[in-house]
Amino acid sequence: MTEEKAVVSTGNRLSPVWILPIVALVLGMWAVVYSLTQQGPEIEIRFETAAGLIEGKTKLKYLDVDVGEVENIRFTEDREAVIVAVKLDLDAEDLLREDTRFWVVTARLGAGTVSGLDTLLSGAYIELAPGTGELGAREFVALDTPPVTPPGAPGMHLELFSGESPSLDAGDAVLFHGYKVGRVESVAFDAERREIRYRLFVDAPYHHLVDSSVRFWDVSGLSLTVDADGLKVSVGSLETLVLGGVAFGKPPGMAEGFPVESGAEFKLYPSYTDILADPYRYGLHYVVQFTQSLRGLTVGAPVEYRGINLGYVKRVMVQELMSLGEYGSGEAIPVLIYIEPGRLHAGDNQARLEELRLSLEIGVSRGLRATLSTGNILTGSMYIELDFYPDEPPAEPGVFQEYTTIPTISGGLSRIEKQITALLDKVNQLPLEETVTGANQAIAELTTSLAALRKILEHNKTQALSSELQSTLVELRRVLAGVSPDSRVYQSLNASLLELNRTLQNLSEFSRTLSDRPNAVVMPVEIPPDPIPEASP
Amino acid sequence: MRTLILAAALLLAACSSQPVEPTRYYLLRTPVAVTSGDQESAAEYSLGSVEVATYIDQPGLVQETGSGEIHMARHHQWAEPLRISLRRFLATGIGAEAGQTVAIMATSPEAGRIDVSIDQLHGNRRGEAVLVAFWQVSSANGNVTSHQFSESRDLSRDGYTALVEAEQALLQQLARRIGQSI
């Protein structure tokens, strides 16, 4: 009897029962991976408040297209602002750059504009303006107000600075010849430089109008001028009358400028008249020190080079002089002057400024000096004149506090006074007495010489000399008559000349023939017949 | 040998001269009758300089052949240089017109002076003779007056003889004009 043995097989084969769970697992994992790979980036934006923002509802839009949605809103750790987490679509990744800007769009009623009316019904949304910086940023700070300039608009940003109180506001117009070509984007106060800074945007293609020669002035409101011509009212435009604005243009007589980069800085003048009074941007400060009276020298007095206006006197630096603390030493009084290269019509820019600085420095070593000159004798008004005095000993520009100094020499009346004194000194030193004695001696000698001369002239022989001279002249006249046109010598000379003339003429004809026909010496010359003059029919 | 002779004959034949047109010479003399006899004592005026343009200052007669192009005749020439004959011609002509003697040469510095400059004297393409001249009369008292003359005259027929006749008539006209100006 055979013993039956149970066949034991190891369970290494998977039961078909497992197929379903495995498929389910693979599908599940694929779904997870798919959803992970299809997820867009998540970013966090810091807002001052969460006004109008609702979790799971508020959209993030770019150019009015949804690119994401608010997921979560929470406080910052210090509970002073809110962090809004926004989930973006996958394809919106490249909008996230380090300088991308975000702001909330709601209905706004501004001075000049009404915007975002559609959000009254649809609810607020977050708008973004992609930047140009590096990709990959995930944390942003939102803007308080929408940027005035639409994102990516072609044009140019400019900066204006002004020491006056602010009269412009964000959104105000930028005008060129009364036409709106841009707007003020933002106003800020620079505490360090103590000036108001305005950020402007000039739309393309008008940004080409801005170059280094233009000046900006405030045209807010209206300006009233009363002068000898009557009452003058000037208004930029109706919009600027109500809202304010800034105009720019090229002052008359200004040299051509060069193009400026985006972000260039300009000074904002309070009015157009201020530009006409002081249209130049670049200038140099110098100090001139005088030991003479400054009576008649006022602030604003011209600084001239041989009559050409270079700049003006800024102030007499009495305060600085006092701070030196050297009382009673007769220290020279420093005067601050301001020299502008633009006045020479050479161009109002940094390069010209450097050229002027250099030429003044070289000039000083060659005798350039400042003097006080009288501009008007009646009023006694003075101005500062720069000129070359080659006789002056060579000098170098000095330093007074932070300013460079130009050496001075006393000018005007005091200079003349000095010269007269020097002249009188010289006259005093002349050996007058010795000179007079010498002159007396000379006169006595002259008298004796004249007496001797008279004796010679009265002598008989001297008188005979003149008759001899006369006879010589008669003889000379006779000789000269021999060569006059009537004389035979002249006639024969004339005939000889005529003969020579004829010979030369023949010779010239011969040479002409020879040059035409070099073989004319041995060969007979064949002269072509002359053209016959024809009478008019 | 025969070829050598033939070659020599040909060579010599090249040297043989052809009949040459003879050169004709023309004399420039004033048609004004010159009376013989004693001349008046002192001339009131004398001819100073008589200048001729360089292109006329050569023996050939000048004929315009193209625009700005001239031909100086080789077979038709002045018998005397124009500089010399013109002086004589003008002195006689001016004297006859003014009714007084004009000295050929400047004699005394006290007398008046006439300076003549001939700028153009040639036949042009329209069948005319052209004469352009300038003159200056400096009178004895120091007055100086300047004048100019520019005339043309049709040739009566073809040929250089007619050209000479026309030029002579123009020069005669110039002499009269100068005579009237003094």
Coordinates of N, CA, C and O in Angstrom, one line a residue, chain A residues 321-432:
Chain A
L321 N 33.7 133.5 9.5 CA 34.8 134.3 9.9 C 34.9 134.3 11.4 O 35.9 134.2 12.0
M322 N 33.7 134.6 12.0 CA 33.6 134.7 13.5 C 34.0 133.4 14.1 O 34.7 133.3 15.1
S323 N 33.6 132.2 13.5 CA 33.9 131.0 14.1 C 35.4 130.6 14.1 O 35.8 129.7 14.8
L324 N 36.1 131.4 13.2 CA 37.6 131.1 13.3 C 38.2 131.6 14.6 O 39.2 131.1 15.0
G325 N 37.5 132.6 15.2 CA 37.9 133.0 16.5 C 39.2 133.9 16.5 O 39.8 134.1 17.6
E326 N 39.6 134.4 15.4 CA 40.8 135.2 15.4 C 40.3 136.7 15.3 O 40.3 137.3 14.3
Y327 N 39.9 137.2 16.5 CA 39.5 138.6 16.5 C 40.7 139.5 16.5 O 41.8 139.2 17.0
G328 N 40.5 140.6 15.9 CA 41.6 141.6 15.9 C 42.8 141.4 15.1 O 43.8 142.0 15.3
S329 N 42.7 140.3 14.2 CA 44.0 140.1 13.5 C 43.8 140.6 12.0 O 44.7 140.3 11.2
G330 N 42.7 141.3 11.8 CA 42.6 141.8 10.4 C 42.4 140.7 9.4 O 42.9 140.9 8.2
E331 N 41.8 139.6 9.7 CA 41.7 138.5 8.8 C 40.8 138.9 7.6 O 39.9 139.7 7.7
A332 N 41.2 138.4 6.4 CA 40.4 138.7 5.2 C 39.0 138.1 5.3 O 38.8 137.1 6.0
I333 N 38.1 138.9 4.7 CA 36.7 138.5 4.9 C 36.3 137.5 3.7 O 36.5 137.9 2.5
P334 N 35.9 136.3 4.0 CA 35.5 135.4 3.0 C 34.2 135.7 2.3 O 33.2 136.0 3.1
V335 N 34.1 135.5 1.0 CA 32.8 135.8 0.3 C 32.6 134.5 -0.5 O 33.5 134.0 -1.2
L336 N 31.4 133.9 -0.4 CA 31.1 132.7 -1.1 C 30.5 133.1 -2.5 O 29.5 133.8 -2.5
I337 N 31.1 132.6 -3.5 CA 30.5 132.9 -4.9 C 30.1 131.6 -5.5 O 30.6 130.5 -5.1
Y338 N 29.2 131.7 -6.5 CA 28.7 130.5 -7.1 C 28.9 130.7 -8.6 O 28.4 131.7 -9.2
I339 N 29.6 129.8 -9.3 CA 29.9 130.0 -10.7 C 29.2 128.9 -11.5 O 29.3 127.7 -11.1
E340 N 28.5 129.2 -12.5 CA 27.7 128.2 -13.3 C 28.2 128.1 -14.7 O 28.2 129.1 -15.5
P341 N 28.6 126.9 -15.2 CA 29.1 126.8 -16.5 C 28.0 127.0 -17.6 O 28.3 127.4 -18.7
G342 N 26.8 126.8 -17.2 CA 25.7 127.0 -18.1 C 25.6 128.4 -18.6 O 25.1 128.7 -19.7
R343 N 26.0 129.4 -17.8 CA 26.0 130.8 -18.3 C 26.9 131.0 -19.5 O 26.7 132.0 -20.2
L344 N 27.9 130.2 -19.7 CA 28.8 130.4 -20.8 C 28.2 129.7 -22.1 O 28.9 129.6 -23.1
H345 N 27.0 129.2 -22.0 CA 26.4 128.5 -23.1 C 27.2 127.3 -23.6 O 27.2 126.9 -24.7
A346 N 28.0 126.8 -22.7 CA 28.9 125.6 -23.0 C 28.2 124.3 -22.8 O 28.6 123.3 -23.2
G347 N 27.0 124.4 -22.1 CA 26.3 123.1 -21.7 C 26.3 123.0 -20.2 O 27.2 123.4 -19.5
D348 N 25.1 122.6 -19.7 CA 24.9 122.6 -18.3 C 24.9 121.2 -17.8 O 23.9 120.5 -17.7
N349 N 26.1 120.7 -17.7 CA 26.2 119.3 -17.2 C 27.5 119.0 -16.4 O 28.3 119.9 -16.3
Q350 N 27.6 117.8 -15.9 CA 28.7 117.5 -15.0 C 30.0 117.7 -15.7 O 31.0 118.1 -15.1
A351 N 30.1 117.2 -17.0 CA 31.4 117.3 -17.7 C 31.9 118.7 -17.8 O 33.1 119.0 -17.6
R352 N 30.9 119.6 -18.2 CA 31.3 121.1 -18.3 C 31.8 121.6 -16.9 O 32.7 122.4 -16.9
L353 N 31.1 121.1 -15.9 CA 31.4 121.6 -14.6 C 32.9 121.2 -14.2 O 33.6 122.1 -13.7
E354 N 33.2 120.0 -14.6 CA 34.6 119.6 -14.3 C 35.6 120.4 -15.1 O 36.7 120.7 -14.7
E355 N 35.2 120.6 -16.4 CA 36.1 121.4 -17.3 C 36.3 122.8 -16.7 O 37.5 123.3 -16.6
L356 N 35.3 123.4 -16.2 CA 35.4 124.8 -15.6 C 36.2 124.7 -14.4 O 37.1 125.6 -14.2
R357 N 36.0 123.7 -13.5 CA 36.8 123.6 -12.3 C 38.3 123.5 -12.7 O 39.1 124.2 -12.1
L358 N 38.6 122.7 -13.7 CA 40.0 122.5 -14.1 C 40.6 123.8 -14.6 O 41.7 124.2 -14.3
S359 N 39.8 124.4 -15.5 CA 40.4 125.6 -16.1 C 40.6 126.7 -15.1 O 41.5 127.5 -15.2
L360 N 39.7 126.8 -14.1 CA 39.9 127.8 -13.0 C 41.2 127.5 -12.3 O 42.0 128.4 -11.9
E361 N 41.4 126.2 -12.0 CA 42.6 125.8 -11.2 C 43.9 126.2 -12.0 O 44.8 126.7 -11.5
I362 N 43.9 125.8 -13.3 CA 45.0 126.1 -14.2 C 45.2 127.6 -14.3 O 46.3 128.2 -14.2
G363 N 44.0 128.3 -14.4 CA 44.0 129.8 -14.5 C 44.7 130.4 -13.3 O 45.5 131.4 -13.4
V364 N 44.4 129.9 -12.1 CA 45.0 130.5 -10.9 C 46.5 130.4 -11.0 O 47.3 131.4 -10.6
S365 N 47.0 129.3 -11.5 CA 48.5 129.2 -11.5 C 49.1 130.1 -12.6 O 50.3 130.4 -12.6
R366 N 48.3 130.6 -13.5 CA 48.7 131.5 -14.5 C 48.4 132.9 -14.3 O 48.4 133.8 -15.2
G367 N 47.9 133.2 -13.1 CA 47.7 134.6 -12.7 C 46.2 135.0 -12.7 O 45.9 136.2 -12.6
L368 N 45.3 134.0 -12.6 CA 43.9 134.4 -12.5 C 43.6 134.8 -11.1 O 43.9 134.1 -10.1
R369 N 43.1 136.0 -10.9 CA 42.8 136.6 -9.6 C 41.4 137.2 -9.6 O 40.9 137.6 -10.6
A370 N 40.9 137.2 -8.4 CA 39.6 137.9 -8.2 C 39.8 139.3 -7.6 O 40.7 139.5 -6.8
T371 N 39.1 140.2 -8.1 CA 39.2 141.6 -7.6 C 37.8 142.1 -7.3 O 36.8 141.7 -7.9
L372 N 37.7 143.1 -6.4 CA 36.4 143.8 -6.2 C 36.4 145.0 -7.1 O 37.3 145.8 -7.1
S373 N 35.4 145.1 -8.0 CA 35.4 146.2 -8.9 C 34.1 147.0 -8.7 O 33.1 146.4 -8.2
T374 N 34.1 148.3 -9.0 CA 33.0 149.1 -8.8 C 32.1 149.0 -10.1 O 32.5 149.2 -11.2
G375 N 30.9 148.6 -9.8 CA 29.9 148.4 -11.0 C 29.3 149.7 -11.3 O 29.1 150.1 -12.4
N376 N 29.0 150.5 -10.3 CA 28.3 151.8 -10.5 C 28.8 152.8 -9.5 O 28.8 152.6 -8.3
I377 N 29.4 153.8 -10.1 CA 30.1 154.8 -9.2 C 29.1 155.5 -8.4 O 29.4 155.9 -7.2
L378 N 27.9 155.8 -8.9 CA 26.9 156.6 -8.2 C 26.5 155.8 -7.0 O 26.4 156.3 -5.9
T379 N 26.0 154.6 -7.2 CA 25.5 153.8 -6.0 C 26.6 153.1 -5.3 O 26.3 152.6 -4.2
G380 N 27.8 153.0 -5.9 CA 28.8 152.3 -5.2 C 28.7 150.8 -5.1 O 29.3 150.2 -4.4
S381 N 27.8 150.3 -6.0 CA 27.6 148.8 -6.0 C 28.9 148.2 -6.6 O 29.5 148.7 -7.5
M382 N 29.2 147.0 -6.0 CA 30.4 146.4 -6.4 C 30.1 145.0 -7.0 O 29.0 144.4 -6.8
Y383 N 31.0 144.5 -7.8 CA 30.9 143.1 -8.2 C 32.3 142.5 -8.2 O 33.3 143.2 -7.9
I384 N 32.3 141.2 -8.4 CA 33.6 140.5 -8.3 C 34.0 140.2 -9.7 O 33.3 139.7 -10.5
E385 N 35.2 140.6 -10.0 CA 35.7 140.3 -11.4 C 36.9 139.4 -11.3 O 37.8 139.5 -10.5
L386 N 36.9 138.4 -12.3 CA 38.0 137.5 -12.4 C 38.7 137.9 -13.7 O 38.1 138.2 -14.7
D387 N 40.1 138.0 -13.6 CA 40.9 138.3 -14.7 C 42.3 137.8 -14.5 O 42.6 137.5 -13.4
F388 N 43.0 137.9 -15.6 CA 44.4 137.4 -15.5 C 45.3 138.6 -15.2 O 45.2 139.6 -15.9
Y389 N 46.2 138.4 -14.3 CA 47.3 139.4 -14.0 C 48.6 138.6 -14.0 O 49.1 138.0 -13.1
P390 N 49.1 138.6 -15.3 CA 50.3 137.7 -15.5 C 51.5 138.1 -14.6 O 52.4 137.3 -14.4
D391 N 51.5 139.4 -14.1 CA 52.7 139.8 -13.3 C 52.6 139.3 -11.9 O 53.6 139.4 -11.2
E392 N 51.4 138.8 -11.5 CA 51.3 138.3 -10.1 C 52.2 137.1 -9.9 O 52.3 136.3 -10.8
P393 N 52.7 136.9 -8.7 CA 53.5 135.7 -8.5 C 52.6 134.5 -8.5 O 51.4 134.6 -8.2
P394 N 53.1 133.4 -9.0 CA 52.2 132.2 -9.2 C 51.7 131.8 -7.8 O 52.3 131.9 -6.8
A395 N 50.4 131.3 -7.9 CA 49.7 130.9 -6.7 C 48.9 129.6 -7.0 O 48.8 129.2 -8.1
E396 N 48.4 129.0 -5.9 CA 47.5 127.8 -6.1 C 46.2 128.1 -5.4 O 46.2 128.9 -4.4
P397 N 45.2 127.4 -5.8 CA 43.9 127.6 -5.1 C 44.0 127.1 -3.7 O 44.7 126.1 -3.4
G398 N 43.5 127.9 -2.7 CA 43.6 127.5 -1.3 C 42.3 126.8 -0.9 O 41.5 126.5 -1.7
V399 N 42.2 126.7 0.4 CA 41.0 126.0 1.0 C 40.5 126.8 2.1 O 41.3 127.3 3.0
F400 N 39.2 127.1 2.1 CA 38.6 127.7 3.3 C 37.4 126.9 3.7 O 36.4 126.7 2.9
Q401 N 37.5 126.3 4.8 CA 36.5 125.3 5.3 C 36.4 124.2 4.1 O 37.4 123.7 3.7
E402 N 35.1 124.0 3.7 CA 35.0 123.0 2.6 C 35.1 123.5 1.2 O 35.0 122.8 0.3
Y403 N 35.4 124.8 1.1 CA 35.4 125.4 -0.2 C 36.8 125.7 -0.7 O 37.8 125.9 0.1
T404 N 37.0 125.7 -2.0 CA 38.2 126.1 -2.7 C 38.3 127.6 -2.7 O 37.2 128.2 -3.0
T405 N 39.4 128.2 -2.6 CA 39.5 129.7 -2.7 C 40.2 130.1 -3.9 O 41.1 129.3 -4.4
I406 N 39.9 131.2 -4.4 CA 40.6 131.8 -5.6 C 41.4 133.0 -5.0 O 40.8 133.8 -4.3
P407 N 42.7 133.1 -5.2 CA 43.4 134.2 -4.7 C 42.9 135.6 -5.2 O 42.3 135.6 -6.3
T408 N 43.0 136.6 -4.4 CA 42.5 137.9 -4.7 C 43.6 138.9 -4.8 O 44.7 138.7 -4.2
I409 N 43.4 140.0 -5.5 CA 44.3 141.2 -5.3 C 43.3 142.3 -5.1 O 42.2 142.3 -5.6
S410 N 43.8 143.3 -4.4 CA 42.9 144.4 -4.2 C 42.6 145.2 -5.5 O 43.6 145.4 -6.2
G411 N 41.4 145.5 -5.7 CA 41.1 146.1 -7.0 C 40.4 147.4 -6.8 O 40.3 148.0 -5.7
G412 N 39.8 148.0 -7.9 CA 39.0 149.2 -7.8 C 39.9 150.4 -7.3 O 41.1 150.5 -7.7
L413 N 39.3 151.2 -6.5 CA 40.0 152.5 -6.1 C 41.2 152.2 -5.3 O 42.2 152.8 -5.4
S414 N 41.1 151.1 -4.4 CA 42.2 150.9 -3.6 C 43.5 150.4 -4.3 O 44.6 150.7 -3.9
R415 N 43.2 149.8 -5.5 CA 44.3 149.4 -6.3 C 45.0 150.6 -6.9 O 46.2 150.7 -6.9
I416 N 44.2 151.5 -7.4 CA 44.7 152.8 -8.0 C 45.5 153.5 -6.9 O 46.6 154.0 -7.2
E417 N 44.9 153.5 -5.7 CA 45.5 154.2 -4.6 C 46.9 153.7 -4.4 O 47.9 154.4 -4.3
K418 N 47.0 152.4 -4.4 CA 48.3 151.7 -4.1 C 49.3 152.1 -5.2 O 50.5 152.4 -4.9
Q419 N 48.8 152.1 -6.5 CA 49.7 152.4 -7.6 C 50.2 153.8 -7.5 O 51.4 154.1 -7.8
I420 N 49.3 154.7 -7.2 CA 49.7 156.1 -7.1 C 50.8 156.3 -6.0 O 51.8 157.0 -6.1
T421 N 50.5 155.6 -4.9 CA 51.5 155.7 -3.8 C 52.9 155.2 -4.2 O 53.9 155.8 -4.0
A422 N 52.8 154.0 -4.9 CA 54.1 153.5 -5.4 C 54.8 154.4 -6.4 O 56.0 154.6 -6.3
L423 N 54.0 155.1 -7.2 CA 54.6 156.0 -8.2 C 55.2 157.2 -7.5 O 56.3 157.6 -7.8
L424 N 54.5 157.7 -6.4 CA 55.0 158.9 -5.7 C 56.3 158.5 -5.0 O 57.3 159.3 -4.9
D425 N 56.3 157.3 -4.5 CA 57.6 156.8 -3.8 C 58.7 156.8 -4.8 O 59.8 157.3 -4.5
K426 N 58.5 156.4 -6.0 CA 59.5 156.4 -7.0 C 60.0 157.8 -7.4 O 61.2 158.0 -7.5
V427 N 59.0 158.7 -7.5 CA 59.4 160.1 -7.8 C 60.2 160.7 -6.7 O 61.2 161.3 -7.0
N428 N 59.9 160.3 -5.5 CA 60.7 160.8 -4.3 C 62.1 160.4 -4.4 O 63.0 161.1 -4.0
Q429 N 62.2 159.1 -4.9 CA 63.6 158.6 -4.9 C 64.5 159.1 -6.0 O 65.7 158.8 -6.1
L430 N 63.9 159.8 -7.0 CA 64.6 160.3 -8.1 C 65.7 161.3 -7.7 O 65.5 162.1 -6.8
P431 N 67.0 161.2 -8.2 CA 68.0 162.1 -7.8 C 67.9 163.4 -8.6 O 68.6 163.7 -9.5
L432 N 66.8 164.2 -8.2 CA 66.5 165.4 -8.9 C 67.6 166.4 -8.9 O 67.9 167.0 -10.0

